[in-house]
Short mmCIF file of C-alpha atoms and ligand atoms in Angstrom, two decimals:
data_model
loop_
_atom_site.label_atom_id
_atom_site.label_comp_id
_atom_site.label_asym_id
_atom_site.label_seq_id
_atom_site.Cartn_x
_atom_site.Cartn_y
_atom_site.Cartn_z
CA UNK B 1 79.32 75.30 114.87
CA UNK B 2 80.97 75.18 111.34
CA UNK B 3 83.96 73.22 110.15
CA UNK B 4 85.59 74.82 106.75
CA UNK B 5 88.90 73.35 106.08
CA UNK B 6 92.18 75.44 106.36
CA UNK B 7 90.56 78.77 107.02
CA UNK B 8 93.47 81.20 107.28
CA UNK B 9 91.29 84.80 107.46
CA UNK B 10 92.45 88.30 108.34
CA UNK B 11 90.14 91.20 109.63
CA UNK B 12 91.44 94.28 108.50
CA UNK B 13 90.21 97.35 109.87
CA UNK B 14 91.29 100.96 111.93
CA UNK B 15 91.18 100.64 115.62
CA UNK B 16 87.78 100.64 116.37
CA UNK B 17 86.14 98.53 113.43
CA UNK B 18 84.71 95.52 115.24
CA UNK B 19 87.46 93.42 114.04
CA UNK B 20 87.94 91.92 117.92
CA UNK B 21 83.70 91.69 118.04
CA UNK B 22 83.41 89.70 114.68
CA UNK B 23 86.52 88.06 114.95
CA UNK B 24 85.44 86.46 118.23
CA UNK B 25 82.05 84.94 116.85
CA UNK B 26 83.36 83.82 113.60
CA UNK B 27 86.14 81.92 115.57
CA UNK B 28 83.09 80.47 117.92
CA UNK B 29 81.31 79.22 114.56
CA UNK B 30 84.12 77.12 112.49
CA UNK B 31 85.70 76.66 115.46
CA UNK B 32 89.27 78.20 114.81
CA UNK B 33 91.02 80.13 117.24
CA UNK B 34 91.07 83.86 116.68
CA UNK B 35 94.60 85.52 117.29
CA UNK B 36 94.80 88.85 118.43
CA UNK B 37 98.57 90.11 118.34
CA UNK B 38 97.19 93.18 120.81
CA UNK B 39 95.79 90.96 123.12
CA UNK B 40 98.80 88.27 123.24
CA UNK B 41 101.18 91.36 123.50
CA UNK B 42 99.21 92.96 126.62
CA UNK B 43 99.43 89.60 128.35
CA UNK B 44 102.78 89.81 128.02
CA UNK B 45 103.03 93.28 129.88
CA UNK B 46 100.74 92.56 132.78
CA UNK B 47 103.65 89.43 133.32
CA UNK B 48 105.91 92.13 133.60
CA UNK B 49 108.22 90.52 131.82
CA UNK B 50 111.67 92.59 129.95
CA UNK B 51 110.05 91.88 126.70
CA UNK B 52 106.45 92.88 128.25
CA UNK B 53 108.08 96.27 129.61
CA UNK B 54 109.42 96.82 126.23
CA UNK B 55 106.07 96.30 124.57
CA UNK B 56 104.64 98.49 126.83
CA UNK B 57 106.52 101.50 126.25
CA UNK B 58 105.35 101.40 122.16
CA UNK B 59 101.70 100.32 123.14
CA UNK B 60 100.37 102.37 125.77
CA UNK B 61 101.44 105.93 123.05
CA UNK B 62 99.75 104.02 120.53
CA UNK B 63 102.72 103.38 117.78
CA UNK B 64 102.98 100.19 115.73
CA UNK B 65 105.31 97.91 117.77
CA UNK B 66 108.74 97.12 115.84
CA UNK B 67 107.79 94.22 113.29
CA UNK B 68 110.59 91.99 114.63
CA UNK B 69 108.75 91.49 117.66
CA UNK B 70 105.21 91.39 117.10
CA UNK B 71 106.37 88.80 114.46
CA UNK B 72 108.44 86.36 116.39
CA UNK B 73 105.02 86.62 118.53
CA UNK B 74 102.69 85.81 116.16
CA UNK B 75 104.49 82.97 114.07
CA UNK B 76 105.18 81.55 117.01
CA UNK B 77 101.46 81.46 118.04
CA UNK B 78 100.64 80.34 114.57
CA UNK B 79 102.93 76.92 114.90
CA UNK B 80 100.12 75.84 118.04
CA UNK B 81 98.11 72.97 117.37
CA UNK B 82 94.75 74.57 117.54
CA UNK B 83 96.20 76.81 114.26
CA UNK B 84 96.14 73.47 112.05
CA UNK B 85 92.43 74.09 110.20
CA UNK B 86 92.71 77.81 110.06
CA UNK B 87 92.73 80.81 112.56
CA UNK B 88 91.49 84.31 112.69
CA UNK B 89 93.74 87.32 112.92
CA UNK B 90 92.41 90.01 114.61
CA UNK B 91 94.82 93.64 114.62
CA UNK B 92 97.59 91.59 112.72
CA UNK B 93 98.98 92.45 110.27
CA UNK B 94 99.54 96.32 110.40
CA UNK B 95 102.06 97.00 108.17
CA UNK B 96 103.16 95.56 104.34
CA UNK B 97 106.33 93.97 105.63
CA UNK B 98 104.28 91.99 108.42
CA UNK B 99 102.25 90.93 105.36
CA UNK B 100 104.90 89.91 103.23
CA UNK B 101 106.51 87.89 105.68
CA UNK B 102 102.90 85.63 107.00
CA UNK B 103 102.70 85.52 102.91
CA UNK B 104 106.32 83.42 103.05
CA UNK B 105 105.26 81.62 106.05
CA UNK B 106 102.15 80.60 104.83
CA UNK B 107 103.70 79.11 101.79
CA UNK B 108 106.09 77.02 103.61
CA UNK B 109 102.88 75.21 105.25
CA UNK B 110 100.80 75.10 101.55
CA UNK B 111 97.71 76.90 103.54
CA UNK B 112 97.51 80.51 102.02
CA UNK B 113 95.58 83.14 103.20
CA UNK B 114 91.53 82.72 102.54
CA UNK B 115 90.57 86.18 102.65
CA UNK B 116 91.23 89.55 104.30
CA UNK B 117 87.86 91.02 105.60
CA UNK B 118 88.27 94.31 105.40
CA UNK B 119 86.06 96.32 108.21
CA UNK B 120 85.26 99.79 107.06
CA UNK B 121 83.98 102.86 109.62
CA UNK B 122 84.82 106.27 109.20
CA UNK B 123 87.06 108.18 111.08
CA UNK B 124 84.64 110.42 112.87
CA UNK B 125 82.97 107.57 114.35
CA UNK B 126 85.96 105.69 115.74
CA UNK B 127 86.94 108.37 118.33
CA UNK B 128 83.30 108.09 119.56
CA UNK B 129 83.16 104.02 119.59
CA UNK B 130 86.49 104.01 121.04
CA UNK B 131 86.01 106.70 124.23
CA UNK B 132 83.20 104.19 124.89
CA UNK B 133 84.66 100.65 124.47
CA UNK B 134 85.10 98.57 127.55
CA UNK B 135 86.94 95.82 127.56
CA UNK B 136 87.94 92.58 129.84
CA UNK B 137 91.19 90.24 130.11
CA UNK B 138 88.96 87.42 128.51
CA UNK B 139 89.56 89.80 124.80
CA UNK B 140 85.82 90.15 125.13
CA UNK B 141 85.15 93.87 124.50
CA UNK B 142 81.85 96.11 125.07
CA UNK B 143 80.47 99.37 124.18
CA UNK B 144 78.69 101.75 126.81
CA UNK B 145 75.77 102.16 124.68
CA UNK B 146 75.26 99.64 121.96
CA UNK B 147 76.92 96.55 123.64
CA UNK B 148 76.26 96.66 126.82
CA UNK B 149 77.04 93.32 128.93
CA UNK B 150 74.02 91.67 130.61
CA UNK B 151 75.92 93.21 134.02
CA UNK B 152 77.00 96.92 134.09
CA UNK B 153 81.00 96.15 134.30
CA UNK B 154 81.02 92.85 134.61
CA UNK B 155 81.95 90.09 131.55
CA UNK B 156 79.18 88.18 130.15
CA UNK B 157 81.72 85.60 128.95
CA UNK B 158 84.02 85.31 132.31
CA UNK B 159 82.92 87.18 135.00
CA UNK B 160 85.52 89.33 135.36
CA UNK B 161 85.59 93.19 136.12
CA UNK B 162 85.54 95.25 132.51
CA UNK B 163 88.16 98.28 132.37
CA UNK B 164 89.33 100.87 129.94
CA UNK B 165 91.97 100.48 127.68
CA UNK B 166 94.42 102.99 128.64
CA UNK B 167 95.25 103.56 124.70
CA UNK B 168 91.09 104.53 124.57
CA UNK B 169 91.61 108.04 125.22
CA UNK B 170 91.40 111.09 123.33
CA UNK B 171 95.32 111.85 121.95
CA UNK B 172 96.00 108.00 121.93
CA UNK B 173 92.60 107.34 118.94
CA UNK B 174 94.06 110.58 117.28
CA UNK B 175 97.53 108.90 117.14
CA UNK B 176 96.32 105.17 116.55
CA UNK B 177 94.12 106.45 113.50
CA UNK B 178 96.88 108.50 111.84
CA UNK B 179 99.37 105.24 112.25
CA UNK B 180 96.45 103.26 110.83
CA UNK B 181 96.19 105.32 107.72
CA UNK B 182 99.98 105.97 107.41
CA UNK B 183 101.38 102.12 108.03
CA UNK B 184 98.07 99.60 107.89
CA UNK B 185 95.95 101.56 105.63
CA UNK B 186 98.36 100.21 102.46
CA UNK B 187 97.38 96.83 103.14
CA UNK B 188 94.01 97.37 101.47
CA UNK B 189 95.97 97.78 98.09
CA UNK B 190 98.50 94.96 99.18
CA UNK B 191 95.49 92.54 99.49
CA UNK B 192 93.42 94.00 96.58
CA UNK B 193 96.13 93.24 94.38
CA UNK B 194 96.07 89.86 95.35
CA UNK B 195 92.55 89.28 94.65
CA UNK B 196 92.05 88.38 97.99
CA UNK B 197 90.11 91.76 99.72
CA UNK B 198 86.40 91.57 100.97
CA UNK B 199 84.88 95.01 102.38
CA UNK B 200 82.38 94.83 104.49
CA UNK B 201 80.38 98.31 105.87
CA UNK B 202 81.23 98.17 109.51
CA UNK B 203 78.45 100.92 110.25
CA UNK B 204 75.73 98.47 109.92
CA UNK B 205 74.52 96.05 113.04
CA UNK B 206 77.12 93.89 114.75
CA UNK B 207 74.65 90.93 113.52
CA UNK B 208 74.39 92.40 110.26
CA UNK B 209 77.91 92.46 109.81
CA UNK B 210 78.49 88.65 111.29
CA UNK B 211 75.60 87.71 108.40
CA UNK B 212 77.83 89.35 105.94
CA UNK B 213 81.43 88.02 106.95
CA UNK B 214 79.77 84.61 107.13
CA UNK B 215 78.17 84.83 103.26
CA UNK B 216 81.84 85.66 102.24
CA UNK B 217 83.38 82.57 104.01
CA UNK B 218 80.63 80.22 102.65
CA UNK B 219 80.87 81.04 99.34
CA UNK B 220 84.85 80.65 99.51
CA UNK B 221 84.13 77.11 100.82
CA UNK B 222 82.26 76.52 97.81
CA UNK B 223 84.83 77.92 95.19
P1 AMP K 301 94.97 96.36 119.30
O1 AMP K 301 94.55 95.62 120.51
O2 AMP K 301 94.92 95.52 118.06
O3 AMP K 301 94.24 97.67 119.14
O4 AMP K 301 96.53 96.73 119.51
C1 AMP K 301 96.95 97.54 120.58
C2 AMP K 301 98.36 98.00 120.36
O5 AMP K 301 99.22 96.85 120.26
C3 AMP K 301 98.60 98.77 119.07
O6 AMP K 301 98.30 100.14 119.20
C4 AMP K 301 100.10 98.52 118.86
O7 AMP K 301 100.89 99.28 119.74
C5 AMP K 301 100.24 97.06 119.28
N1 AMP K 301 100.01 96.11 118.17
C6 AMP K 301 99.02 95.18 118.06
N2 AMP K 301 99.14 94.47 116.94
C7 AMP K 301 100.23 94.97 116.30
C8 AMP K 301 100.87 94.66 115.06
N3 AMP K 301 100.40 93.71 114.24
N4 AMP K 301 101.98 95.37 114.74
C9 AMP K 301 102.48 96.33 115.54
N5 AMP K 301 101.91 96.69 116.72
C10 AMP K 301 100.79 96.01 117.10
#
């Protein structure tokens, strides 16, 4: 386990990317917490909560939930103690004025954003990683083929009973991809601009990747 101090990263990606998968290990190795707005937000609907029923409605066709709300989720997350040294945010943001507003936040606590991974796998090949994907309650997720957990449907992490994310079918990808490229896609620019945008080639090996993701963080603890 690694210790940088104040690592604030985003993985940027389309559904599909491996942002969740690296996300999760690099949060294991310098020990920050990794943040997954998707994962916070479908807590909040299997509570059954009014706000969780609301969620539910945009999440399960696949659209963007409103900013407003996704927002007031994640700043709140990002005021926990475990955020102090850095965090990992996985699916968040999706659109330029979600950026622009963790940009103003950010400032307010003098701990600006490190870098903004950027995940990048075609479209044809999301469709086919997502129809596949597994996933479990833990945020652990699996693919039928090349991730297979040590126990067919069961979680190597928790135990628990893998299912399929009902927004992993067919029409849901198609939707989720064009939103990507319509909405998120711009944030590639947004963080170019800013000097601040690392692709990596999210075809290659999961441990490949991880290699990668970790050079880039080293070498920004060295700058
Ligand atoms: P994910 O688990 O990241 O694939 O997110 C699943 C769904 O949650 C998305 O299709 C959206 O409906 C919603 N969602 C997650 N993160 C965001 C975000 N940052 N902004 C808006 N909607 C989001």
């Amino acid at each position: 386990m690694s210790q940088v101090s104040n690592l604030d990263l985003i993985f940027l990606g389309p559904p599909g990317a491996g942002k969740g998968t690296q996300a999760r290990k690099i949060s294991a190795k310098y020990n920050i917490p990794q943040i997954s707005t998707g994962d916070l937000m479908r807590a909040s609907v299997l509570s059954g909560t009014p706000i969780g029923k609301k969620l539910k409605k945009y999440m399960s066709s696949g659209v963007l939930v409103p900013d407003e709300l996704v927002l007031e989720i994640l700043l709140d997350r990002l005021e926990e103690s475990d955020c102090q040294y850095g965090f990992v945010l996985d699916g968040f943001p999706r659109t330029v004025p979600q950026a622009e507003t963790l940009a103003n936040a950010l400032i307010k606590k003098k701990s600006p954003i490190s870098a903004v991974i950027s995940i990048e796998v075609p479209d044809e090949d999301i469709t086919k990683r997502l129809t596949a994907r597994r996933n479990c309650k833990c945020g652990a997720s699996y693919h039928l083929e090349f991730l297979k957990p040590k126990v067919e449907g069961v979680c190597d992490y928790c135990g628990k009973k893998l299912f399929q994310r009902k927004d992993d079918t067919k029409e849901v990808i198609e939707n989720r991809l064009c939103i990507y490229h319509k909405q998120t896609a711009p944030l590639i620019d947004f963080y170019q601009k800013q000097k601040n945008l690392y692709p990596v080639d999210g075809k290659k090996k999961i441990e490949m990747i991880f290699s990668e993701i970790c050079d880039i963080i080293n070498k920004l603890d060295s700058l």
